Every structure is written in structure tokens, then in C-alpha cells.
Short mmCIF file of C-alpha atoms in Angstrom, two decimals:
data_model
loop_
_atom_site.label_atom_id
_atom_site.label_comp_id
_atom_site.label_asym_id
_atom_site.label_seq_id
_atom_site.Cartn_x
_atom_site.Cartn_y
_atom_site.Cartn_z
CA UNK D 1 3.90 36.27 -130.80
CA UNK D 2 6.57 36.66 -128.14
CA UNK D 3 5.41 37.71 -125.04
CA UNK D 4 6.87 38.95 -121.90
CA UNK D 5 5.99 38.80 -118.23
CA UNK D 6 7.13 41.95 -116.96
CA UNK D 7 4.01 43.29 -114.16
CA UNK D 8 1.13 41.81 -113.09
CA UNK D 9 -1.37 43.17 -115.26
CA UNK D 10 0.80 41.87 -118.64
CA UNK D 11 -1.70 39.33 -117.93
CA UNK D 12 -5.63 39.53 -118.39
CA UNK D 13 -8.37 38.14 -115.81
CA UNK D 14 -8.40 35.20 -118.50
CA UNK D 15 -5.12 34.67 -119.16
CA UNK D 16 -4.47 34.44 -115.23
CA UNK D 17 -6.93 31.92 -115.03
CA UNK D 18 -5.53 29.81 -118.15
CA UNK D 19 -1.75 30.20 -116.53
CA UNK D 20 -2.73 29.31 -112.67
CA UNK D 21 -5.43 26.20 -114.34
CA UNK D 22 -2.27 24.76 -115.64
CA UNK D 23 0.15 25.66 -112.90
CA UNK D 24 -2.38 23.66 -110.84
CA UNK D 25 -1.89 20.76 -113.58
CA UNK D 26 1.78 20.86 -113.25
CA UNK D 27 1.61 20.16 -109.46
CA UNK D 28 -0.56 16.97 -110.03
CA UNK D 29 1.72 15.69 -112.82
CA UNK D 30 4.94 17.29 -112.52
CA UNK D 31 6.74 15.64 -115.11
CA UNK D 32 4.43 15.69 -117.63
CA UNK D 33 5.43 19.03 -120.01
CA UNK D 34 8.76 18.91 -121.56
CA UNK D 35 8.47 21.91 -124.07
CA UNK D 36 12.35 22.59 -123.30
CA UNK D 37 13.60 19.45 -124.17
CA UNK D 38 16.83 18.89 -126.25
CA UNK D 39 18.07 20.69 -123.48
CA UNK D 40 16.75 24.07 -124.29
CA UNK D 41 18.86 26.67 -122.26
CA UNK D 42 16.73 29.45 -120.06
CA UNK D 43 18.86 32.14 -118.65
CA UNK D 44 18.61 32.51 -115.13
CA UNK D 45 19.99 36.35 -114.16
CA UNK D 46 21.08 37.63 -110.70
CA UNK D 47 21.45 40.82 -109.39
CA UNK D 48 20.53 40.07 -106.08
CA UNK D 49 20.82 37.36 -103.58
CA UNK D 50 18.30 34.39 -103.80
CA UNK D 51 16.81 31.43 -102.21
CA UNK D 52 13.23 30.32 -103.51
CA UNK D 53 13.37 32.55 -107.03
CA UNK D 54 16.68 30.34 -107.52
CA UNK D 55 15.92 27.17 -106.64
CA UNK D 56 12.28 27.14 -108.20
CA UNK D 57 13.39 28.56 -111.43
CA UNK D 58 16.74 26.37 -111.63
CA UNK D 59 14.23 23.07 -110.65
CA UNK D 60 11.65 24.06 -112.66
CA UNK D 61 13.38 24.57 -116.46
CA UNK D 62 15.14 21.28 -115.67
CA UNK D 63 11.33 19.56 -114.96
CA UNK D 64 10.97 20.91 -118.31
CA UNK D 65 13.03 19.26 -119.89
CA UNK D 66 15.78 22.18 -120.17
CA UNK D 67 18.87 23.25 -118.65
CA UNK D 68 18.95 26.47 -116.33
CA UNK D 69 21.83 28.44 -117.20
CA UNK D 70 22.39 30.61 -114.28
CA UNK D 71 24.40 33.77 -114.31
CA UNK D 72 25.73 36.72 -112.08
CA UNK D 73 25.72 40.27 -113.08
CA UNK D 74 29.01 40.39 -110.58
CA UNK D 75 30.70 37.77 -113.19
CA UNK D 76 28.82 39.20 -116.50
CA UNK D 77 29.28 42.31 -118.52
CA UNK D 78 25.40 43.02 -117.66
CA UNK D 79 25.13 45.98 -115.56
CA UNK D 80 28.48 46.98 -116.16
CA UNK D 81 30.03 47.55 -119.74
CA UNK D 82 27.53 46.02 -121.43
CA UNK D 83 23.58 47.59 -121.70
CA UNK D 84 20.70 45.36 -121.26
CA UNK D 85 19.74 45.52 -124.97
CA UNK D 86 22.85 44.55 -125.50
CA UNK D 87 22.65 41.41 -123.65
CA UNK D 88 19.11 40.49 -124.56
CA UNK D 89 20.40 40.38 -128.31
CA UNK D 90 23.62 38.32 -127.53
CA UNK D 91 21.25 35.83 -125.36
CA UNK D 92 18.15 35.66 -127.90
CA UNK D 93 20.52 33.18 -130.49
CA UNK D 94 21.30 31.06 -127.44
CA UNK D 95 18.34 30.59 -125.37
CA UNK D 96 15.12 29.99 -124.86
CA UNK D 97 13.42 32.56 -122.53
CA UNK D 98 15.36 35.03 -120.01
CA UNK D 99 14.80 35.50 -116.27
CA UNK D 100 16.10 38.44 -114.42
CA UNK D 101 15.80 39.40 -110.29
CA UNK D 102 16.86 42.77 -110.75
CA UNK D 103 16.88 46.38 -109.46
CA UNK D 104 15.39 49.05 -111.65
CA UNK D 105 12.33 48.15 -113.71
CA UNK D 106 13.75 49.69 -116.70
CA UNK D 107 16.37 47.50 -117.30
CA UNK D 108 13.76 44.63 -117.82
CA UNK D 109 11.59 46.59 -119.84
CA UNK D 110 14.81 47.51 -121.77
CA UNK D 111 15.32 43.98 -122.66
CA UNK D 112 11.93 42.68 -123.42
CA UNK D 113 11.99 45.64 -126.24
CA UNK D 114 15.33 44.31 -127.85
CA UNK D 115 14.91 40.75 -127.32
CA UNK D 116 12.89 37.85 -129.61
CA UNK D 117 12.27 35.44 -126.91
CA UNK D 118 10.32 35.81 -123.63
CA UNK D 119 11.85 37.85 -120.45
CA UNK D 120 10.32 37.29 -117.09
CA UNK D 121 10.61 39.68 -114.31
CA UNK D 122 11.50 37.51 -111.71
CA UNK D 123 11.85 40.04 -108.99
CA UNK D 124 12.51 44.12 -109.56
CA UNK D 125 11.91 47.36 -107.12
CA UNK D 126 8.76 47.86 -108.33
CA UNK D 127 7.09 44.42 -108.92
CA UNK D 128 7.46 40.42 -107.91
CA UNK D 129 4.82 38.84 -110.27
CA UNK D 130 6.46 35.58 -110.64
CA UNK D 131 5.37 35.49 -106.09
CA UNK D 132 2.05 36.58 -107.30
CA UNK D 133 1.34 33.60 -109.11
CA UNK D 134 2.80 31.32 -106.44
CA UNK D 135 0.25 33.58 -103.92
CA UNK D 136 -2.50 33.27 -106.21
CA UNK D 137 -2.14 29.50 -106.63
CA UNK D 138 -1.65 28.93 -102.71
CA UNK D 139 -4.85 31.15 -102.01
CA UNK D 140 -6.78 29.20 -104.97
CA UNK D 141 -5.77 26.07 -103.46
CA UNK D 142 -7.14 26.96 -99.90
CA UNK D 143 -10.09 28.50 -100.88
CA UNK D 144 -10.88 27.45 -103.54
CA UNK D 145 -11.55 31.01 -105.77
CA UNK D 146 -10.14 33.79 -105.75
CA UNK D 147 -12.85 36.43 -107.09
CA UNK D 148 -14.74 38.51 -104.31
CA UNK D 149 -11.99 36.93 -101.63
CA UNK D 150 -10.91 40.06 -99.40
CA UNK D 151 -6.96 40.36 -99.01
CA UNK D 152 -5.14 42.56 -96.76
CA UNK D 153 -1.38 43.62 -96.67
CA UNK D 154 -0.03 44.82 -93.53
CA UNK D 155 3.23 46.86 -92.98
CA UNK D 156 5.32 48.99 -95.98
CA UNK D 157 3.10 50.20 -99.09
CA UNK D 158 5.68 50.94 -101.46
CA UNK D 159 7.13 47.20 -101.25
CA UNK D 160 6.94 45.71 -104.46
CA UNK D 161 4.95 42.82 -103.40
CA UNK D 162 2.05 45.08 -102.56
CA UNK D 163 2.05 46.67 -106.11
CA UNK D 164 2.07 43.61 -107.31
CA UNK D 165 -0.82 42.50 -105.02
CA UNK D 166 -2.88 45.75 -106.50
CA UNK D 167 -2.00 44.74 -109.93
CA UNK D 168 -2.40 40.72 -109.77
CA UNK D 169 -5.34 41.03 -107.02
CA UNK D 170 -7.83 43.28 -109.05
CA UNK D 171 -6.33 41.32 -112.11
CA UNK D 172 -8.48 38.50 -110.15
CA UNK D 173 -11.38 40.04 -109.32
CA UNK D 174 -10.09 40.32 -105.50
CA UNK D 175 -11.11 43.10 -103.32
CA UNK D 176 -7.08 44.23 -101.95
CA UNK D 177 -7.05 46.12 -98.73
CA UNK D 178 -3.84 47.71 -98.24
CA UNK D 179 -2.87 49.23 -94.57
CA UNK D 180 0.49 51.21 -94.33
CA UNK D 181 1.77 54.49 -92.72
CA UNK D 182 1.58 57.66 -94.91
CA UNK D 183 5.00 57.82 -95.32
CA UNK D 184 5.35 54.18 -97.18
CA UNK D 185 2.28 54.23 -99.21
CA UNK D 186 2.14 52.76 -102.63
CA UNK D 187 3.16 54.26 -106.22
CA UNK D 188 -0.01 56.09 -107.23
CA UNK D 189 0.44 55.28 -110.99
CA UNK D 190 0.23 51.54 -109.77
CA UNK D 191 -2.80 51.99 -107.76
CA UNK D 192 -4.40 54.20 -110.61
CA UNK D 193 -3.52 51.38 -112.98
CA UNK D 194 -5.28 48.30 -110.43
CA UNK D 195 -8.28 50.49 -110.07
CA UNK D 196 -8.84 50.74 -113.94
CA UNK D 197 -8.45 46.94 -113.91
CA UNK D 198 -10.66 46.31 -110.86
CA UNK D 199 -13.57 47.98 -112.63
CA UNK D 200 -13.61 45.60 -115.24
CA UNK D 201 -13.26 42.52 -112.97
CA UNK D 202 -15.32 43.21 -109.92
CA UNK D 203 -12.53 43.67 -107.51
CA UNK D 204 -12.01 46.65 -105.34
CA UNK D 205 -8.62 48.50 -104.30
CA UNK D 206 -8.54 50.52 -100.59
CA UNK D 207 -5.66 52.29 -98.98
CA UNK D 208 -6.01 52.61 -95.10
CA UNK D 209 -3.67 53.30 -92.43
CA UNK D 210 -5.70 52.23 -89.71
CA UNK D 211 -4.62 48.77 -89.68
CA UNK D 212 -7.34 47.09 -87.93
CA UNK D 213 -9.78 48.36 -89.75
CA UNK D 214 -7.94 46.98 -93.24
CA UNK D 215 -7.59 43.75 -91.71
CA UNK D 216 -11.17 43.17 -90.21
CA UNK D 217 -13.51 40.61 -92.06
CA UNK D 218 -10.33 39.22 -94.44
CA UNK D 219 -10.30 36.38 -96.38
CA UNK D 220 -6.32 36.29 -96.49
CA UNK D 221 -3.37 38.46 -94.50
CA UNK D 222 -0.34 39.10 -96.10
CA UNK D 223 2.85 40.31 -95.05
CA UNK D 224 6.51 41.07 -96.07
CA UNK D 225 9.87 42.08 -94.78
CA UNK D 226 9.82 45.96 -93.50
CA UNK D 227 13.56 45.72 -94.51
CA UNK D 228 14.26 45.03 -98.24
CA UNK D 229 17.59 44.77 -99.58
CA UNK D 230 19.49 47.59 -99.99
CA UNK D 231 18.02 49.10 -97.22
CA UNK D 232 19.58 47.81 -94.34
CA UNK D 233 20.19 51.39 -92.83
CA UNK D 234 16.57 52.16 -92.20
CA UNK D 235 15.92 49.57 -90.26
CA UNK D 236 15.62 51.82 -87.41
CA UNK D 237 13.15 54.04 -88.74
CA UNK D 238 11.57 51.39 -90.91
CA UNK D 239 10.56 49.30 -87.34
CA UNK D 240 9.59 52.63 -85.29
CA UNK D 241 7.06 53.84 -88.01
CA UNK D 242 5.74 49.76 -89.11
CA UNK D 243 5.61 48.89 -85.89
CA UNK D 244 1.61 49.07 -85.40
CA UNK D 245 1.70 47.29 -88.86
CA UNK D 246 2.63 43.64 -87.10
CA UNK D 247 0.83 40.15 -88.07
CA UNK D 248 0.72 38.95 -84.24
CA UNK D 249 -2.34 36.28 -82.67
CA UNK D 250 -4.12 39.72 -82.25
CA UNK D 251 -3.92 41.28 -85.49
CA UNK D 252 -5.11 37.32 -86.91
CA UNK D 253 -7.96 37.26 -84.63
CA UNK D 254 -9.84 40.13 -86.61
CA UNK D 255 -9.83 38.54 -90.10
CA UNK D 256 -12.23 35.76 -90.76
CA UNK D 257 -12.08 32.75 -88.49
CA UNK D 258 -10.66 30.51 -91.85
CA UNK D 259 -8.27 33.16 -92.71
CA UNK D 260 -4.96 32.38 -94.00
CA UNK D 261 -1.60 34.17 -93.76
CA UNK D 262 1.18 34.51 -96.37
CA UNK D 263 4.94 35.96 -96.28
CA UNK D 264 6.85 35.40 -99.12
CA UNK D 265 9.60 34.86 -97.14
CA UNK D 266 12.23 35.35 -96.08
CA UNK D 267 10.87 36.45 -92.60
CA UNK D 268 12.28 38.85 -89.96
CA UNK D 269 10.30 36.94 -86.97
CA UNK D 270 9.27 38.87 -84.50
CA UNK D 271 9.58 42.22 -86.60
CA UNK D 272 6.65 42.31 -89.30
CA UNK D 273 5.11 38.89 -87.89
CA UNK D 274 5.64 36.84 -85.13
CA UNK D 275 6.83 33.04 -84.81
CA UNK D 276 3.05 32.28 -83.33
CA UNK D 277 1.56 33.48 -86.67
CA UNK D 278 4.10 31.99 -89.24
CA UNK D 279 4.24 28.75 -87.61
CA UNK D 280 0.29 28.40 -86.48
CA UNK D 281 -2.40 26.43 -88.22
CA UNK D 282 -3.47 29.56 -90.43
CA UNK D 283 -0.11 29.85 -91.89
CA UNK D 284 0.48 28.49 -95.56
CA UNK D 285 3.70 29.83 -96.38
CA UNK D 286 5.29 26.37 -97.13
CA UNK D 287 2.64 25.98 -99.74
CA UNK D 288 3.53 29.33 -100.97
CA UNK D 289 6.89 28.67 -101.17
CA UNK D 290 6.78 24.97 -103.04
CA UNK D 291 3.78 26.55 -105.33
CA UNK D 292 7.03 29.24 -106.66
CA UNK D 293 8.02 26.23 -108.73
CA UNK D 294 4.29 25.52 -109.92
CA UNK D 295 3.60 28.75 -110.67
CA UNK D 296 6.74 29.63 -112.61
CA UNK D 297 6.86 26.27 -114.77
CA UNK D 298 3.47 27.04 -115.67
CA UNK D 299 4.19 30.59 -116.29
CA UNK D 300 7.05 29.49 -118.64
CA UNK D 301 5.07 27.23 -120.59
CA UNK D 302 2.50 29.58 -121.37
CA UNK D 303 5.30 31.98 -122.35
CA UNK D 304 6.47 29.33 -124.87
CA UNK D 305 3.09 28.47 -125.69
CA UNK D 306 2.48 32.00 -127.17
CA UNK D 307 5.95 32.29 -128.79
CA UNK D 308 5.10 29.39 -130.72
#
């Protein structure tokens, strides 16, 4: 049965497990899985700019023994005269699996529905659950579980990495802290939806704004740019209102003593975290970043796996 990675919680607790087990497999023999050989073709689709979501997905389907073809929606007919159903059907004789970094959730859900072969969301507004895995991985690796760990994101709410924290976080059995002013706080529908899922799991979801208090005690501190894409000309605004949101020595020194920090980069230094943090002994973003490739060549096996 073809399945797609769209969200988070498209995976179960167990299914998680089974897709981070062998992403930590891959990364001790990294050559050893070849499901795309022949070459098999994944397409690799761009809206937006990339650095790590290109270079780990391009690396990783050629690992596999496949060929990554990538593409721009600026040199396609995707986005413009031709619909995303559209293209899913035109790509499902020729490929493998599809990956799209991409605006509006929609247009991925669009495609998984009119498509045969496995789409993965490989960044959207709304989610980046290809990062979770990498984070996921990187936290696993450090300490060595991940259920009952404490986690807590620091600066803009509605960012999609802190959705897909919620999601991927309870989806782990993870209690996720979330501190953000009231005016970026997450989608309701998505913290709804990680509450349901941290019932079943034993994880817990909390929305402060006081962010001390969200960071006190943690197991892991997380950050990301207060200035996504696309939204350049808040920046202003966006530093005035994040500003007491900042991963600084401070801020550090009231999680655990063995806490860890992630970004999923790229960073703003000085803005949402400072150079002290990202380059200090409980930083781990380099292993975050490598683990992208891990993670996603895992992620795409299992993918095949179940398409089988």
C-alpha cells in the first residue's frame, strides 16, 4: 500500500520507532540499502530556496542506489499552468517517490491523493517532518530515548517546525513545552490533534508565554529563525515582539545541566540565539544537520518498503 509522508503524525509511535531504528542503521552502514537501484529516479521539487533539504535528499537517493532528479517550479509547469494532480500523474510513470519543499499544504496533500507512488513533504507552511526525524534521531542519539524527555521551543509558535514538534514530539511520547508571544501562537487544530496523540503515548503538550518558566528543568531547547521566508518585511516587528524569546548562556542555564540545543538552521546569530549557544559544548546542530540525510534515506526506504 502506497503511503505518503505528509505531517508528523502520518506516522504512529511504532512506526516512528521502526523508521528512526533503521535511520540509525543507515548511519552505521551507509551503503548498505540499495532499494533504488537500476537507477530508480526520485523527484526532488523546489519551490523555495535550499541548502540541507537539497543536499541530503540529492545525497541520499544516490546512496540508494538511485538518481535524484531535481526540479524547479520556476522552470516547470508546476505551480503555474499545470495543477499538482496534474503533475503527480505525469511523474507517477516515471519515478519512484516525489519530494516537494513547498508553500501551501494543500498542494502536497493534492498530490499524494492523485499520485501511485509515495510523496514526502519535505518542507511546507505548516509542517517540516522530514527535520523532525533528523531532530528525533540527533536527540535519540544524545540521550539515548526519547519518551518522558522534556523539550522546549523558544521564539514564534506558528513556525512550522513547532507544529511539527507538537505532532512528532507527542508522536514520541515527549512532553513539548512550547513558549511564544500571544500573537504567534500555534494552529489550534495542530495542538488539538498532538494532544489526542499525547494521550495515547504518555507525552504531554503546554503552551506558555513566560519563557523561563517553559524552558526550566528541559531535557532539550530548540529554536528557529523568527524570520521565515516570505516574510522578510516583519522583521521589525517579528524581533521587537520575540525578543524575550532568545536562546542566550542565560536562557541555557535554566534547562537541565546535560541539556542540548537544536536550530535547524539556517541561523540568524545573534537574533533568536546567540553565537555562544550555537557554537558551545551543548550545541548539536551539526549532528542535526548530517542526521537530515539519515533520517530521510531511512524515511524513503520505509516509504518503499510499504509500497512494495
Amino acid at each position: 500500500m502506497t503511503r505518503h509522508f505528509l505531517r508528523d503524525d502520518d506516522l504512529t509511535q511504532a512506526e516512528q520507532t521502526a523508521v528512526l531504528d533503521l535511520a540509525e542503521a543507515i548511519k552505521k552502514d551507509r551503503w548498505g540499502r540499495k532499494p533504488l537501484a537500476g537507477p530508480q529516479t526520485v523527484a526532488v521539487i523546489f519551490d523555495k530556496s535550499s541548502t540541507r533539504t537539497r543536499v541530503s535528499f540529492a545525497v541520499g537517493i544516490a546512496d540508494l542506489g538511485g538518481q535524484p532528479l531535481i526540479i524547479s517550479t520556476a522552470n516547470s509547469q508546476l505551480g503555474g499552468k499545470e495543477s499538482p494532480s496534474d503533475t503527480a500523474r505525469v511523474l507517477e510513470r516515471q519515478v519512484a517517490a516525489i519530494v516537494w519543499r513547498t508553500y501551501a499544504q494543500a498542494g502536497l496533500v493534492e498530490m499524494a491523493t492523485n499520485t501511485t507512488v509515495p510523496v514526502v513533504n519535505a518542507l511546507s507552511d505548516e509542517f517540516h517532518p522530514c527535520q523532525l526525524l533528523a531532530d528525533l534521531l540527533t536527540i535519540r542519539e544524545h540521550k539515548g530515548t526519547l519518551a518522558g524527555l522534556t523539550v522546549t521551543f523558544l521564539g514564534d509558535g506558528a513556525d512550522n517546525m513547532v507544529h511539527s514538534y507538537l505532532l512528532a514530539g507527542a508522536t514520541a511520547g515527549m512532553h513539548v513545552r512550547v513558549a511564544c508571544p500571544a500573537d504567534y501562537q500555534p494552529d489550534e487544530r495542530v495542538v488539538a490533534d498532538a494532544d489526542a496523540i499525547a494521550v495515547t503515548t504518555g507525552g504531554s503538550i503546554t503552551i506558555y508565554s513566560d519563557p523561563l518558566e517553559a524552558v526550566a528543568g528541559a531535557d532539550v531547547v530548540v529554536t528557529d529563525t523568527w524570520v521565515s521566508m516570505g516574510k522578510e518585511e516583519e522583521k521589525a516587528a517579528r524581533v521587537a515582539s520575540l525578543s524575550a524569546y532568545k536562546v542566550d548562556a542565560e536562557m541555557m542555564a535554566l534547562a537541565k545541566p546535560d541539556a542540548i540545543f537544536l536550530h535547524c538552521l539556517p541561523a540568524d546569530r545573534g537574533y533568536e540565539v546567540t553565537s555562544e549557544v550555537i557554537d558551545g559544548p551543548q550545541s548539536v546542530i551539526w549532528d542535526e544537520a548530517e542526521n537530515r540525510l539519515h533520517a530521510q534515506k531511512a524515511l524513503l526506504v520505509w516509504l518503499l518498503e510499504q509500497a512494495a
